[in-house]
Amino acid sequence: MFIMAVLEFFHHRFEARARLADEEEEKPTGPGEKEMTTLETYGNPVQSSYRAMDMPSIQAKEPPKIDKGIKAKQRNAILVEGSILIHSVLIGFDLGLQTEKNWITLIIAISFHQFFEGFAVGQIVLDAQFGFWKKVAMISFYSLTTSVGICIGIGTYLGNGGDSGETQSVLITIGVIDAICGGLLLFAGMSVFWTEWYVNNHEHHIADSLFQPAIGFLGVAMGMAIMAVIGIWA
């Protein structure tokens, strides 16, 4: 998935920069060329209409901007918020099922995880330009769902008569919950955040420098490597 995202980014970049180069070649550089361009344009009206209809990007003065619009961003924000809320409930439920000896390590890990995930949620909510009360509601839901999941997990644990957490049924439950959490987080990160902010970002496609997208892709690769190493002890 990572390699395909990198290849898609460079495909869009080469295409966008080739379009820019074509537009630069079409621009007149002197009086003679300006007259020739005018004669060519008005001398063949069929060709002129064909070019304007079928190749609008060449006639454009500026590179086309990829803007999904506010409504599309709001739909993405609601989708991501819903996925992360379910994810937060599930990891809280997972924590509530654990025994006391595992709590300190898991609380530290979840605190860091939720802290950095909160940055992403805040950014996507701001980009969607919701009203004040809707922003308050979305941030409040994000802040409370993990605690709600912990309460549900503790209630389930106590309802089982204080199960030690090492039985086969509990381990299967925790494994399924962890798999669902990972899938939701991968979907939110790869399909929404990463795609919109880097892979399909037109500003990165036409930029002369690759520094910012390179940092983004490197950060994703490092995050994957770190999580793979942490998984050894998970």
CSV table of C-alpha atoms in Angstrom, one decimal:
chain,number,residue,atom,x,y,z
A,1,MET,CA,0.0,0.0,0.0
A,2,PHE,CA,2.8,2.4,0.9
A,3,ILE,CA,4.7,1.7,-2.4
A,4,MET,CA,1.5,2.1,-4.4
A,5,ALA,CA,0.8,5.5,-2.7
A,6,VAL,CA,4.3,6.7,-3.5
A,7,LEU,CA,4.0,5.6,-7.2
A,8,GLU,CA,0.6,7.3,-7.5
A,9,PHE,CA,2.0,10.5,-6.0
A,10,PHE,CA,4.8,10.6,-8.6
A,11,HIS,CA,2.4,9.7,-11.4
A,12,HIS,CA,0.2,12.8,-10.5
A,13,ARG,CA,3.3,14.9,-10.1
A,14,PHE,CA,4.8,14.0,-13.5
A,15,GLU,CA,1.4,14.6,-15.1
A,16,ALA,CA,0.9,18.0,-13.4
A,17,ARG,CA,4.4,19.2,-14.2
A,18,ALA,CA,4.1,18.1,-17.8
A,19,ARG,CA,0.8,20.0,-18.1
A,20,LEU,CA,2.5,23.1,-16.7
A,21,ALA,CA,5.4,22.7,-19.2
A,22,ASP,CA,2.8,22.5,-22.1
A,23,GLU,CA,1.1,25.6,-20.8
A,24,GLU,CA,4.4,27.5,-20.7
A,25,GLU,CA,5.2,26.5,-24.3
A,26,GLU,CA,1.8,27.8,-25.4
A,27,LYS,CA,2.4,31.3,-23.9
A,28,PRO,CA,3.6,33.9,-26.5
A,29,THR,CA,7.1,35.3,-25.8
A,30,GLY,CA,7.2,38.1,-28.3
A,31,PRO,CA,5.1,40.4,-30.6
A,32,GLY,CA,5.6,38.1,-33.6
A,33,GLU,CA,4.6,35.0,-31.8
A,34,LYS,CA,1.6,36.8,-30.3
A,35,GLU,CA,0.4,37.7,-33.8
A,36,MET,CA,1.0,34.2,-35.0
A,37,THR,CA,-1.0,32.8,-32.1
A,38,THR,CA,-3.8,35.2,-32.7
A,39,LEU,CA,-3.9,34.3,-36.4
A,40,GLU,CA,-3.8,30.6,-35.7
A,41,THR,CA,-6.6,30.9,-33.1
A,42,TYR,CA,-9.0,33.0,-35.2
A,43,GLY,CA,-8.0,31.5,-38.6
A,44,ASN,CA,-9.4,28.1,-37.7
A,45,PRO,CA,-12.4,28.4,-35.5
A,46,VAL,CA,-13.1,24.7,-35.5
A,47,GLN,CA,-9.6,23.9,-34.2
A,48,SER,CA,-10.0,26.7,-31.6
A,49,SER,CA,-13.3,25.4,-30.3
A,50,TYR,CA,-11.9,21.9,-30.2
A,51,ARG,CA,-8.9,22.9,-28.2
A,52,ALA,CA,-11.0,25.0,-25.8
A,53,MET,CA,-13.4,22.1,-25.3
A,54,ASP,CA,-11.1,19.0,-25.2
A,55,MET,CA,-8.0,20.5,-23.7
A,56,PRO,CA,-9.0,23.2,-21.2
A,57,SER,CA,-5.9,22.7,-19.0
A,58,ILE,CA,-3.6,24.0,-21.8
A,59,GLN,CA,-5.6,27.2,-22.1
A,60,ALA,CA,-5.7,27.8,-18.4
A,61,LYS,CA,-3.6,30.6,-17.0
A,62,GLU,CA,-3.0,28.8,-13.7
A,63,PRO,CA,-2.8,25.1,-12.8
A,64,PRO,CA,-6.2,23.6,-12.0
A,65,LYS,CA,-6.8,23.5,-8.3
A,66,ILE,CA,-8.2,20.2,-6.8
A,67,ASP,CA,-10.8,21.4,-4.4
A,68,LYS,CA,-13.4,18.9,-3.2
A,69,GLY,CA,-15.4,21.7,-1.6
A,70,ILE,CA,-16.6,22.3,1.9
A,71,LYS,CA,-19.4,19.7,1.8
A,72,ALA,CA,-17.0,17.0,0.6
A,73,LYS,CA,-14.6,17.9,3.5
A,74,GLN,CA,-17.5,17.8,5.9
A,75,ARG,CA,-18.5,14.3,4.7
A,76,ASN,CA,-14.9,13.2,5.1
A,77,ALA,CA,-14.7,14.7,8.6
A,78,ILE,CA,-17.9,12.9,9.7
A,79,LEU,CA,-16.7,9.6,8.3
A,80,VAL,CA,-13.3,10.0,10.0
A,81,GLU,CA,-14.9,11.1,13.3
A,82,GLY,CA,-17.2,8.1,13.3
A,83,SER,CA,-14.4,5.7,12.6
A,84,ILE,CA,-12.2,7.2,15.3
A,85,LEU,CA,-15.1,7.3,17.8
A,86,ILE,CA,-15.7,3.5,17.3
A,87,HIS,CA,-11.9,3.0,17.5
A,88,SER,CA,-11.7,4.9,20.8
A,89,VAL,CA,-14.6,2.9,22.3
A,90,LEU,CA,-13.0,-0.3,21.3
A,91,ILE,CA,-9.5,0.5,22.7
A,92,GLY,CA,-11.2,1.6,25.9
A,93,PHE,CA,-13.1,-1.6,26.1
A,94,ASP,CA,-9.9,-3.5,25.5
A,95,LEU,CA,-8.3,-1.7,28.4
A,96,GLY,CA,-11.2,-2.4,30.7
A,97,LEU,CA,-10.9,-6.1,30.1
A,98,GLN,CA,-7.2,-6.2,31.1
A,99,THR,CA,-5.9,-7.2,34.5
A,100,GLU,CA,-4.3,-4.7,36.9
A,101,LYS,CA,-0.7,-5.7,36.0
A,102,ASN,CA,-1.2,-4.5,32.4
A,103,TRP,CA,-2.9,-1.2,33.2
A,104,ILE,CA,0.1,1.1,33.6
A,105,THR,CA,1.7,0.1,30.3
A,106,LEU,CA,-1.5,0.3,28.4
A,107,ILE,CA,-2.6,3.6,29.9
A,108,ILE,CA,0.7,5.2,28.9
A,109,ALA,CA,0.4,3.8,25.4
A,110,ILE,CA,-3.2,4.9,25.0
A,111,SER,CA,-2.6,8.4,26.4
A,112,PHE,CA,0.2,9.0,23.8
A,113,HIS,CA,-1.9,7.4,21.0
A,114,GLN,CA,-5.0,9.5,21.8
A,115,PHE,CA,-2.9,12.7,22.2
A,116,PHE,CA,-1.4,12.5,18.7
A,117,GLU,CA,-4.7,11.3,17.2
A,118,GLY,CA,-6.4,14.3,18.7
A,119,PHE,CA,-4.2,16.5,16.5
A,120,ALA,CA,-5.5,14.8,13.4
A,121,VAL,CA,-9.1,15.0,14.5
A,122,GLY,CA,-8.7,18.7,15.3
A,123,GLN,CA,-7.1,19.4,11.9
A,124,ILE,CA,-9.8,17.6,9.9
A,125,VAL,CA,-12.6,19.3,11.9
A,126,LEU,CA,-11.1,22.7,11.3
A,127,ASP,CA,-10.7,22.0,7.5
A,128,ALA,CA,-14.4,21.1,7.3
A,129,GLN,CA,-15.4,24.5,8.7
A,130,PHE,CA,-18.2,23.3,10.9
A,131,GLY,CA,-20.2,25.7,13.1
A,132,PHE,CA,-19.1,26.4,16.6
A,133,TRP,CA,-21.5,24.0,18.4
A,134,LYS,CA,-20.8,21.2,16.0
A,135,LYS,CA,-17.1,21.5,16.6
A,136,VAL,CA,-17.7,21.4,20.3
A,137,ALA,CA,-19.8,18.3,20.0
A,138,MET,CA,-17.3,16.5,17.8
A,139,ILE,CA,-14.4,17.3,20.1
A,140,SER,CA,-16.4,16.4,23.2
A,141,PHE,CA,-17.4,13.0,21.7
A,142,TYR,CA,-13.8,12.3,20.9
A,143,SER,CA,-12.7,13.2,24.5
A,144,LEU,CA,-15.3,11.0,26.2
A,145,THR,CA,-15.5,7.8,24.1
A,146,THR,CA,-12.4,6.1,25.4
A,147,SER,CA,-13.6,6.6,29.0
A,148,VAL,CA,-17.0,5.1,28.0
A,149,GLY,CA,-15.3,2.1,26.5
A,150,ILE,CA,-13.2,1.6,29.6
A,151,CYS,CA,-16.4,1.6,31.7
A,152,ILE,CA,-18.0,-1.0,29.4
A,153,GLY,CA,-14.9,-3.1,29.6
A,154,ILE,CA,-14.7,-3.0,33.4
A,155,GLY,CA,-18.4,-3.8,33.6
A,156,THR,CA,-17.9,-6.8,31.3
A,157,TYR,CA,-14.8,-8.0,33.3
A,158,LEU,CA,-16.7,-7.8,36.6
A,159,GLY,CA,-19.7,-9.4,35.1
A,160,ASN,CA,-17.6,-12.4,34.3
A,161,GLY,CA,-16.8,-12.8,38.0
A,162,GLY,CA,-13.4,-11.2,37.9
A,163,ASP,CA,-12.0,-13.2,35.0
A,164,SER,CA,-8.2,-13.1,35.0
A,165,GLY,CA,-8.0,-12.0,31.4
A,166,GLU,CA,-5.9,-14.9,30.3
A,167,THR,CA,-8.7,-17.3,29.3
A,168,GLN,CA,-9.2,-18.3,25.7
A,169,SER,CA,-12.5,-16.4,25.3
A,170,VAL,CA,-11.1,-13.2,26.6
A,171,LEU,CA,-8.0,-13.4,24.5
A,172,ILE,CA,-10.1,-14.0,21.3
A,173,THR,CA,-12.3,-11.0,22.2
A,174,ILE,CA,-9.3,-8.8,22.7
A,175,GLY,CA,-7.7,-10.0,19.5
A,176,VAL,CA,-10.8,-9.3,17.4
A,177,ILE,CA,-11.2,-5.9,19.0
A,178,ASP,CA,-7.5,-5.0,18.3
A,179,ALA,CA,-8.0,-6.2,14.6
A,180,ILE,CA,-11.1,-4.0,14.2
A,181,CYS,CA,-9.3,-1.0,15.8
A,182,GLY,CA,-6.3,-1.4,13.5
A,183,GLY,CA,-8.5,-1.7,10.4
A,184,LEU,CA,-10.4,1.5,11.3
A,185,LEU,CA,-7.3,3.4,12.0
A,186,LEU,CA,-5.6,2.3,8.8
A,187,PHE,CA,-8.7,3.3,6.8
A,188,ALA,CA,-8.8,6.7,8.4
A,189,GLY,CA,-5.1,7.3,8.0
A,190,MET,CA,-4.5,5.9,4.6
A,191,SER,CA,-7.7,6.6,2.7
A,192,VAL,CA,-8.6,10.0,4.1
A,193,PHE,CA,-5.7,11.9,5.8
A,194,TRP,CA,-2.7,10.6,3.8
A,195,THR,CA,-4.5,10.6,0.4
A,196,GLU,CA,-5.9,14.1,0.7
A,197,TRP,CA,-2.9,15.8,2.4
A,198,TYR,CA,-0.1,14.2,0.4
A,199,VAL,CA,-0.9,11.7,-2.4
A,200,ASN,CA,-3.6,13.8,-4.2
A,201,ASN,CA,-2.4,17.2,-3.0
A,202,HIS,CA,-2.0,19.3,-6.2
A,203,GLU,CA,0.2,21.9,-4.5
A,204,HIS,CA,2.8,19.1,-3.8
A,205,HIS,CA,2.4,17.9,-7.4
A,206,ILE,CA,3.5,21.2,-9.0
A,207,ALA,CA,6.0,22.3,-6.3
A,208,ASP,CA,9.6,22.6,-7.3
A,209,SER,CA,10.8,21.1,-4.0
A,210,LEU,CA,10.0,17.5,-2.8
A,211,PHE,CA,11.1,18.3,0.7
A,212,GLN,CA,7.6,18.5,2.3
A,213,PRO,CA,6.1,15.4,0.7
A,214,ALA,CA,9.3,13.5,1.3
A,215,ILE,CA,9.1,14.3,5.1
A,216,GLY,CA,5.4,13.1,5.0
A,217,PHE,CA,6.2,9.8,3.3
A,218,LEU,CA,9.3,9.3,5.5
A,219,GLY,CA,7.2,9.9,8.6
A,220,VAL,CA,4.6,7.3,7.5
A,221,ALA,CA,7.4,4.7,6.8
A,222,MET,CA,9.0,5.4,10.2
A,223,GLY,CA,5.6,5.0,11.9
A,224,MET,CA,5.0,1.7,10.2
A,225,ALA,CA,8.5,0.5,11.2
A,226,ILE,CA,8.1,1.6,14.8
A,227,MET,CA,4.7,0.0,15.2
A,228,ALA,CA,6.0,-3.3,13.7
A,229,VAL,CA,8.8,-3.3,16.3
A,230,ILE,CA,6.4,-2.5,19.1
A,231,GLY,CA,4.2,-5.4,17.9
A,232,ILE,CA,6.9,-7.8,19.0
A,233,TRP,CA,6.1,-7.1,22.6
A,234,ALA,CA,2.3,-6.4,22.2
